[in-house]
Amino acid sequence: MDIPIPTRSTGRGQVVLQPSYFTSSIYIKALREDITALVHNFHEQYKEDNTEPFTLFKKLWNAQGWKWMHFKVFDSRTRETFLNVTARLFLERMVKTEAPFTRTVALFALYTFYNTQPTGSAPALHSLSHIPIPIGMLSDQYTSLIGLPSMLTSPYLAPLQPFAAYLVSALVSAQAFHLLPSSELGALTPRELPREIYVEEGLIDSNQPQRKGHNSKRDKVIKARTALDLVGRWLEQTAPPSDAGTATAKQYKAHKARLLAEIGGESAAVGSASQGVVQRLQEAQEAQETQGDGSGSGWGMGRVAAAAAGGGLLRLV
């Protein structure tokens, strides 16, 4: 796992990890990958020998270095976050959408992690007395955990059933769980994992990773709103007067009347040119209609022909 730059505590000057490290993508992503590797490696060994599944699991747990997990951090405030997040990541592999074998390995891991917390040290280390677990209609992790042994009925999974039943019974008897409302209600703290996403520029409080050189969705929205506000203020400052449209229409008609007077709007040349334009437009419309794609509709030929007959197309406004 990657180790971030540590910060110094203000007490005795000891260097400690901050709680945000264990809720960040650095720790969450690495631990999820380690759990997946643990499930895969146990599955490979289970296929060769399934006579003592839990003994086999404990050997793999020690061989992969999981037994040193509790010595990762000693500061009480940070350790509380570390224990809760780690147990939560084991629990997320026990939901009904996971394969029964994966759920069983996650149960083995949670039980081992919970029951190997150091005791009797001086000074005493903070320990996790109750494991927060959601219980609800949509994400009922507790009921899923209780019903896990009944799912291990196939010949391949049957050797795991008595061990899973014993571990579930032991955890329930020890009152190891702290029941919470459904996760959809945001009962877990933090609500989403990871809470902090680590990118090359540093930590950002977002659930979507931001690639270097690319703006995040939030940044794009902010820039778009800023640009829209600037355009709105510019339009307010440069808005034309209310009668600008009427004045422009009058100027256009005046210029048009002057142009017709200079070129002789009623001359035969203007009329001939207008008729030529009308004829070409009619030919283009007929060609489009012949193709049958409907793109020749809406040409307004009746209005064009009327304007040409009334003194030329220059009189068409």
CSV table of C-alpha atoms in Angstrom, one decimal:
chain,number,residue,atom,x,y,z
A,1,MET,CA,0.0,0.0,0.0
A,2,ASP,CA,1.2,3.5,-0.7
A,3,ILE,CA,2.2,5.6,2.3
A,4,PRO,CA,1.2,9.3,2.2
A,5,ILE,CA,3.2,12.1,3.7
A,6,PRO,CA,2.7,11.9,7.5
A,7,THR,CA,1.8,14.8,9.6
A,8,ARG,CA,3.0,15.6,13.1
A,9,SER,CA,0.7,15.5,16.1
A,10,THR,CA,0.6,18.6,18.3
A,11,GLY,CA,1.1,16.6,21.6
A,12,ARG,CA,4.4,15.0,21.9
A,13,GLY,CA,5.7,15.6,18.4
A,14,GLN,CA,5.1,12.0,17.3
A,15,VAL,CA,4.5,11.4,13.6
A,16,VAL,CA,1.1,9.8,13.1
A,17,LEU,CA,-1.2,9.1,10.1
A,18,GLN,CA,-4.4,11.2,10.0
A,19,PRO,CA,-7.8,9.5,10.0
A,20,SER,CA,-8.4,10.8,6.5
A,21,TYR,CA,-5.8,8.5,5.1
A,22,PHE,CA,-8.0,5.4,6.0
A,23,THR,CA,-11.0,7.0,4.3
A,24,SER,CA,-9.1,8.0,1.2
A,25,SER,CA,-8.7,6.2,-2.1
A,26,ILE,CA,-5.1,5.3,-1.2
A,27,TYR,CA,-6.1,2.9,1.5
A,28,ILE,CA,-9.5,1.9,0.3
A,29,LYS,CA,-8.4,0.9,-3.2
A,30,ALA,CA,-5.3,-1.0,-1.9
A,31,LEU,CA,-7.3,-2.9,0.8
A,32,ARG,CA,-10.1,-3.9,-1.7
A,33,GLU,CA,-7.4,-5.3,-4.0
A,34,ASP,CA,-5.8,-7.2,-1.1
A,35,ILE,CA,-9.2,-8.7,-0.1
A,36,THR,CA,-9.7,-9.8,-3.7
A,37,ALA,CA,-6.3,-11.4,-3.7
A,38,LEU,CA,-7.0,-13.1,-0.4
A,39,VAL,CA,-10.2,-14.6,-1.8
A,40,HIS,CA,-8.5,-15.7,-5.0
A,41,ASN,CA,-5.5,-17.3,-3.2
A,42,PHE,CA,-7.7,-19.1,-0.7
A,43,HIS,CA,-9.8,-20.4,-3.6
A,44,GLU,CA,-6.8,-21.9,-5.3
A,45,GLN,CA,-5.7,-23.7,-2.1
A,46,TYR,CA,-9.2,-24.8,-1.2
A,47,LYS,CA,-9.5,-26.6,-4.6
A,48,GLU,CA,-6.5,-28.7,-3.6
A,49,ASP,CA,-7.5,-29.4,0.0
A,50,ASN,CA,-10.8,-28.6,1.6
A,51,THR,CA,-10.7,-30.8,4.7
A,52,GLU,CA,-9.9,-28.0,7.2
A,53,PRO,CA,-11.0,-24.8,5.5
A,54,PHE,CA,-10.6,-22.4,8.5
A,55,THR,CA,-7.1,-23.8,9.4
A,56,LEU,CA,-6.1,-23.4,5.8
A,57,PHE,CA,-7.4,-19.8,5.9
A,58,LYS,CA,-5.4,-18.9,9.0
A,59,LYS,CA,-2.2,-20.2,7.4
A,60,LEU,CA,-2.9,-18.0,4.4
A,61,TRP,CA,-3.8,-15.1,6.6
A,62,ASN,CA,-0.5,-15.3,8.4
A,63,ALA,CA,1.6,-16.0,5.2
A,64,GLN,CA,0.2,-12.9,3.5
A,65,GLY,CA,1.0,-10.6,6.4
A,66,TRP,CA,-2.5,-9.9,7.5
A,67,LYS,CA,-1.6,-10.7,11.1
A,68,TRP,CA,0.4,-7.4,11.2
A,69,MET,CA,-2.6,-5.3,10.3
A,70,HIS,CA,-3.3,-4.2,13.8
A,71,PHE,CA,0.2,-2.7,14.2
A,72,LYS,CA,-0.3,-0.3,11.3
A,73,VAL,CA,-1.4,2.6,13.6
A,74,PHE,CA,-1.4,3.2,17.3
A,75,ASP,CA,-2.9,6.7,17.7
A,76,SER,CA,-6.4,6.2,19.2
A,77,ARG,CA,-8.2,8.7,17.0
A,78,THR,CA,-6.7,7.4,13.8
A,79,ARG,CA,-7.0,3.8,14.9
A,80,GLU,CA,-10.7,4.1,15.5
A,81,THR,CA,-11.2,5.1,11.8
A,82,PHE,CA,-8.8,2.4,10.7
A,83,LEU,CA,-10.7,-0.4,12.5
A,84,ASN,CA,-14.2,0.8,11.4
A,85,VAL,CA,-13.2,1.2,7.7
A,86,THR,CA,-11.4,-2.1,7.5
A,87,ALA,CA,-14.3,-4.0,9.1
A,88,ARG,CA,-16.6,-2.2,6.7
A,89,LEU,CA,-14.6,-3.3,3.6
A,90,PHE,CA,-14.9,-6.9,4.8
A,91,LEU,CA,-18.6,-6.5,5.3
A,92,GLU,CA,-19.1,-5.1,1.8
A,93,ARG,CA,-17.9,-8.5,0.3
A,94,MET,CA,-20.7,-10.3,2.3
A,95,VAL,CA,-23.7,-8.8,0.4
A,96,LYS,CA,-26.0,-11.0,-1.5
A,97,THR,CA,-24.6,-9.9,-4.9
A,98,GLU,CA,-21.3,-11.6,-4.0
A,99,ALA,CA,-20.7,-15.3,-4.6
A,100,PRO,CA,-21.2,-17.5,-1.6
A,101,PHE,CA,-17.6,-18.5,-1.6
A,102,THR,CA,-16.4,-14.9,-1.5
A,103,ARG,CA,-18.9,-14.1,1.3
A,104,THR,CA,-17.5,-17.0,3.3
A,105,VAL,CA,-13.9,-15.8,2.9
A,106,ALA,CA,-15.0,-12.3,3.9
A,107,LEU,CA,-16.6,-13.8,7.0
A,108,PHE,CA,-13.4,-15.7,7.9
A,109,ALA,CA,-11.5,-12.4,7.5
A,110,LEU,CA,-13.8,-10.3,9.6
A,111,TYR,CA,-13.9,-12.8,12.4
A,112,THR,CA,-10.1,-13.2,12.4
A,113,PHE,CA,-9.6,-9.4,12.2
A,114,TYR,CA,-12.0,-8.8,15.1
A,115,ASN,CA,-10.8,-11.5,17.4
A,116,THR,CA,-7.0,-10.8,17.0
A,117,GLN,CA,-7.1,-7.2,18.3
A,118,PRO,CA,-4.2,-6.7,20.7
A,119,THR,CA,-5.1,-6.7,24.4
A,120,GLY,CA,-3.1,-6.2,27.5
A,121,SER,CA,-0.7,-3.7,26.0
A,122,ALA,CA,0.6,-0.7,27.9
A,123,PRO,CA,-0.6,1.8,27.0
A,124,ALA,CA,-3.7,0.1,25.9
A,125,LEU,CA,-4.6,0.3,22.2
A,126,HIS,CA,-8.0,1.4,21.0
A,127,SER,CA,-10.1,-1.7,20.0
A,128,LEU,CA,-13.3,-2.1,18.1
A,129,SER,CA,-15.9,-3.4,20.5
A,130,HIS,CA,-18.9,-3.4,18.1
A,131,ILE,CA,-18.8,-3.7,14.3
A,132,PRO,CA,-21.3,-1.2,12.6
A,133,ILE,CA,-23.5,-3.1,10.2
A,134,PRO,CA,-26.5,-1.8,8.3
A,135,ILE,CA,-29.9,-3.5,8.5
A,136,GLY,CA,-32.7,-2.4,6.2
A,137,MET,CA,-35.0,-3.2,3.3
A,138,LEU,CA,-32.6,-2.7,0.4
A,139,SER,CA,-29.2,-3.3,1.9
A,140,ASP,CA,-29.7,-5.7,4.8
A,141,GLN,CA,-26.1,-6.8,5.4
A,142,TYR,CA,-27.0,-8.3,8.8
A,143,THR,CA,-29.7,-10.6,7.5
A,144,SER,CA,-27.4,-11.5,4.6
A,145,LEU,CA,-24.7,-12.5,7.1
A,146,ILE,CA,-27.0,-14.5,9.3
A,147,GLY,CA,-28.3,-16.4,6.3
A,148,LEU,CA,-24.9,-17.2,4.8
A,149,PRO,CA,-24.5,-20.8,6.2
A,150,SER,CA,-27.8,-21.8,4.6
A,151,MET,CA,-26.4,-20.8,1.2
A,152,LEU,CA,-23.5,-23.3,1.5
A,153,THR,CA,-25.3,-26.4,0.5
A,154,SER,CA,-23.6,-27.5,-2.8
A,155,PRO,CA,-21.1,-30.3,-2.7
A,156,TYR,CA,-18.3,-27.9,-3.4
A,157,LEU,CA,-19.3,-25.4,-0.6
A,158,ALA,CA,-20.5,-27.9,1.9
A,159,PRO,CA,-17.2,-28.2,3.8
A,160,LEU,CA,-17.4,-24.5,4.5
A,161,GLN,CA,-20.9,-24.6,6.1
A,162,PRO,CA,-20.1,-25.8,9.6
A,163,PHE,CA,-17.3,-23.3,10.0
A,164,ALA,CA,-19.4,-20.4,8.7
A,165,ALA,CA,-22.3,-21.4,11.0
A,166,TYR,CA,-19.9,-21.4,14.0
A,167,LEU,CA,-18.3,-18.1,13.2
A,168,VAL,CA,-21.7,-16.3,12.7
A,169,SER,CA,-23.0,-17.8,16.0
A,170,ALA,CA,-19.8,-16.8,17.8
A,171,LEU,CA,-20.0,-13.2,16.6
A,172,VAL,CA,-23.7,-12.9,17.4
A,173,SER,CA,-23.3,-14.4,20.9
A,174,ALA,CA,-20.4,-12.0,21.6
A,175,GLN,CA,-22.7,-9.1,20.6
A,176,ALA,CA,-20.1,-8.0,18.2
A,177,PHE,CA,-22.4,-6.1,15.9
A,178,HIS,CA,-23.9,-2.6,16.3
A,179,LEU,CA,-27.0,-2.5,14.1
A,180,LEU,CA,-27.6,0.6,12.0
A,181,PRO,CA,-30.4,1.7,9.7
A,182,SER,CA,-30.2,1.0,6.0
A,183,SER,CA,-27.1,2.4,4.3
A,184,GLU,CA,-29.5,4.4,2.0
A,185,LEU,CA,-30.2,6.6,5.0
A,186,GLY,CA,-26.5,7.5,5.4
A,187,ALA,CA,-26.1,5.9,8.8
A,188,LEU,CA,-22.4,4.9,8.1
A,189,THR,CA,-19.6,7.4,8.6
A,190,PRO,CA,-18.4,8.4,6.1
A,191,ARG,CA,-21.4,7.8,3.9
A,192,GLU,CA,-19.4,6.8,0.9
A,193,LEU,CA,-16.0,5.2,0.5
A,194,PRO,CA,-13.6,6.5,-0.5
A,195,ARG,CA,-14.4,9.9,0.8
A,196,GLU,CA,-11.2,11.6,-0.4
A,197,ILE,CA,-9.8,10.9,-3.9
A,198,TYR,CA,-6.1,11.1,-4.2
A,199,VAL,CA,-4.8,12.5,-7.5
A,200,GLU,CA,-1.4,13.7,-8.5
A,201,GLU,CA,-2.2,17.3,-7.5
A,202,GLY,CA,-3.4,16.2,-4.1
A,203,LEU,CA,-6.6,15.4,-2.3
A,204,ILE,CA,-10.0,16.4,-3.5
A,205,ASP,CA,-13.3,15.9,-1.8
A,206,SER,CA,-15.1,14.0,-4.6
A,207,ASN,CA,-16.3,10.5,-5.5
A,208,GLN,CA,-15.0,10.8,-9.1
A,209,PRO,CA,-11.2,10.7,-9.8
A,210,GLN,CA,-9.9,13.6,-11.7
A,211,ARG,CA,-7.2,12.9,-14.3
A,212,LYS,CA,-4.3,15.2,-14.6
A,213,GLY,CA,-4.9,17.9,-17.3
A,214,HIS,CA,-8.6,17.4,-17.3
A,215,ASN,CA,-11.3,19.5,-15.6
A,216,SER,CA,-13.7,17.7,-13.3
A,217,LYS,CA,-17.4,17.9,-13.9
A,218,ARG,CA,-17.7,20.4,-11.0
A,219,ASP,CA,-15.1,22.6,-12.5
A,220,LYS,CA,-16.8,22.5,-15.9
A,221,VAL,CA,-20.2,23.5,-14.4
A,222,ILE,CA,-18.6,26.4,-12.5
A,223,LYS,CA,-16.9,27.7,-15.6
A,224,ALA,CA,-20.1,27.4,-17.7
A,225,ARG,CA,-22.1,29.2,-15.1
A,226,THR,CA,-19.5,32.0,-14.8
A,227,ALA,CA,-19.4,32.4,-18.6
A,228,LEU,CA,-23.2,32.5,-18.7
A,229,ASP,CA,-23.3,35.2,-16.0
A,230,LEU,CA,-20.7,37.3,-17.9
A,231,VAL,CA,-22.7,37.1,-21.1
A,232,GLY,CA,-25.9,38.1,-19.3
A,233,ARG,CA,-24.2,41.1,-17.8
A,234,TRP,CA,-22.7,42.1,-21.1
A,235,LEU,CA,-26.1,41.9,-22.8
A,236,GLU,CA,-27.6,44.1,-20.1
A,237,GLN,CA,-25.0,46.7,-20.5
A,238,THR,CA,-25.2,46.7,-24.4
A,239,ALA,CA,-28.9,46.1,-24.8
A,240,PRO,CA,-30.5,48.3,-27.6
A,241,PRO,CA,-33.4,50.6,-26.7
A,242,SER,CA,-36.9,49.2,-26.9
A,243,ASP,CA,-37.7,51.0,-30.2
A,244,ALA,CA,-34.5,49.8,-31.9
A,245,GLY,CA,-36.5,47.2,-34.0
A,246,THR,CA,-38.9,49.8,-35.3
A,247,ALA,CA,-36.1,52.2,-36.2
A,248,THR,CA,-34.1,49.5,-38.0
A,249,ALA,CA,-37.2,48.6,-40.1
A,250,LYS,CA,-37.8,52.2,-41.1
A,251,GLN,CA,-34.1,52.6,-42.1
A,252,TYR,CA,-34.3,49.4,-44.2
A,253,LYS,CA,-37.4,50.6,-46.0
A,254,ALA,CA,-35.9,54.0,-46.7
A,255,HIS,CA,-32.7,52.5,-48.1
A,256,LYS,CA,-34.7,50.0,-50.2
A,257,ALA,CA,-36.9,52.7,-51.7
A,258,ARG,CA,-33.8,54.8,-52.6
A,259,LEU,CA,-32.2,51.7,-54.3
A,260,LEU,CA,-35.4,50.9,-56.3
A,261,ALA,CA,-35.6,54.6,-57.4
A,262,GLU,CA,-31.9,54.6,-58.6
A,263,ILE,CA,-32.0,51.3,-60.5
A,264,GLY,CA,-35.6,51.7,-61.8
A,265,GLY,CA,-37.6,49.2,-60.0
A,266,GLU,CA,-40.3,49.1,-62.7
A,267,SER,CA,-37.8,48.5,-65.5
A,268,ALA,CA,-38.0,45.5,-67.9
A,269,ALA,CA,-34.5,44.4,-66.8
A,270,VAL,CA,-35.5,44.1,-63.2
A,271,GLY,CA,-38.7,42.2,-64.1
A,272,SER,CA,-36.8,39.8,-66.4
A,273,ALA,CA,-34.3,39.1,-63.7
A,274,SER,CA,-37.1,38.4,-61.2
A,275,GLN,CA,-38.8,36.0,-63.6
A,276,GLY,CA,-35.5,34.2,-64.2
A,277,VAL,CA,-35.0,33.7,-60.4
A,278,VAL,CA,-38.6,32.4,-60.0
A,279,GLN,CA,-38.1,29.9,-62.8
A,280,ARG,CA,-34.9,28.5,-61.3
A,281,LEU,CA,-36.5,28.2,-57.9
A,282,GLN,CA,-39.4,26.3,-59.4
A,283,GLU,CA,-37.0,23.9,-61.2
A,284,ALA,CA,-35.1,23.3,-58.0
A,285,GLN,CA,-38.3,22.6,-56.1
A,286,GLU,CA,-39.6,20.2,-58.7
A,287,ALA,CA,-36.2,18.4,-58.7
A,288,GLN,CA,-36.4,18.0,-54.9
A,289,GLU,CA,-40.0,16.8,-55.0
A,290,THR,CA,-39.1,14.2,-57.7
A,291,GLN,CA,-36.6,12.6,-55.3
A,292,GLY,CA,-39.4,12.0,-52.9
A,293,ASP,CA,-37.5,12.9,-49.7
A,294,GLY,CA,-39.9,15.8,-48.8
A,295,SER,CA,-37.0,18.3,-48.6
A,296,GLY,CA,-38.6,20.5,-51.3
A,297,SER,CA,-41.6,21.5,-49.2
A,298,GLY,CA,-41.9,24.9,-47.6
A,299,TRP,CA,-40.3,26.9,-50.4
A,300,GLY,CA,-43.0,29.6,-50.4
A,301,MET,CA,-43.2,29.8,-54.2
A,302,GLY,CA,-46.6,31.4,-54.2
A,303,ARG,CA,-45.2,34.4,-52.3
A,304,VAL,CA,-42.1,34.6,-54.5
A,305,ALA,CA,-44.2,34.5,-57.7
A,306,ALA,CA,-46.6,37.2,-56.5
A,307,ALA,CA,-43.7,39.5,-55.6
A,308,ALA,CA,-42.1,39.0,-59.0
A,309,ALA,CA,-45.4,39.8,-60.7
A,310,GLY,CA,-45.9,42.9,-58.6
A,311,GLY,CA,-42.8,44.7,-59.6
A,312,GLY,CA,-39.8,42.4,-59.0
A,313,LEU,CA,-38.3,40.4,-56.1
A,314,LEU,CA,-36.7,43.6,-54.7
A,315,ARG,CA,-40.1,44.5,-53.4
A,316,LEU,CA,-40.2,41.3,-51.4
A,317,VAL,CA,-39.6,42.2,-47.7
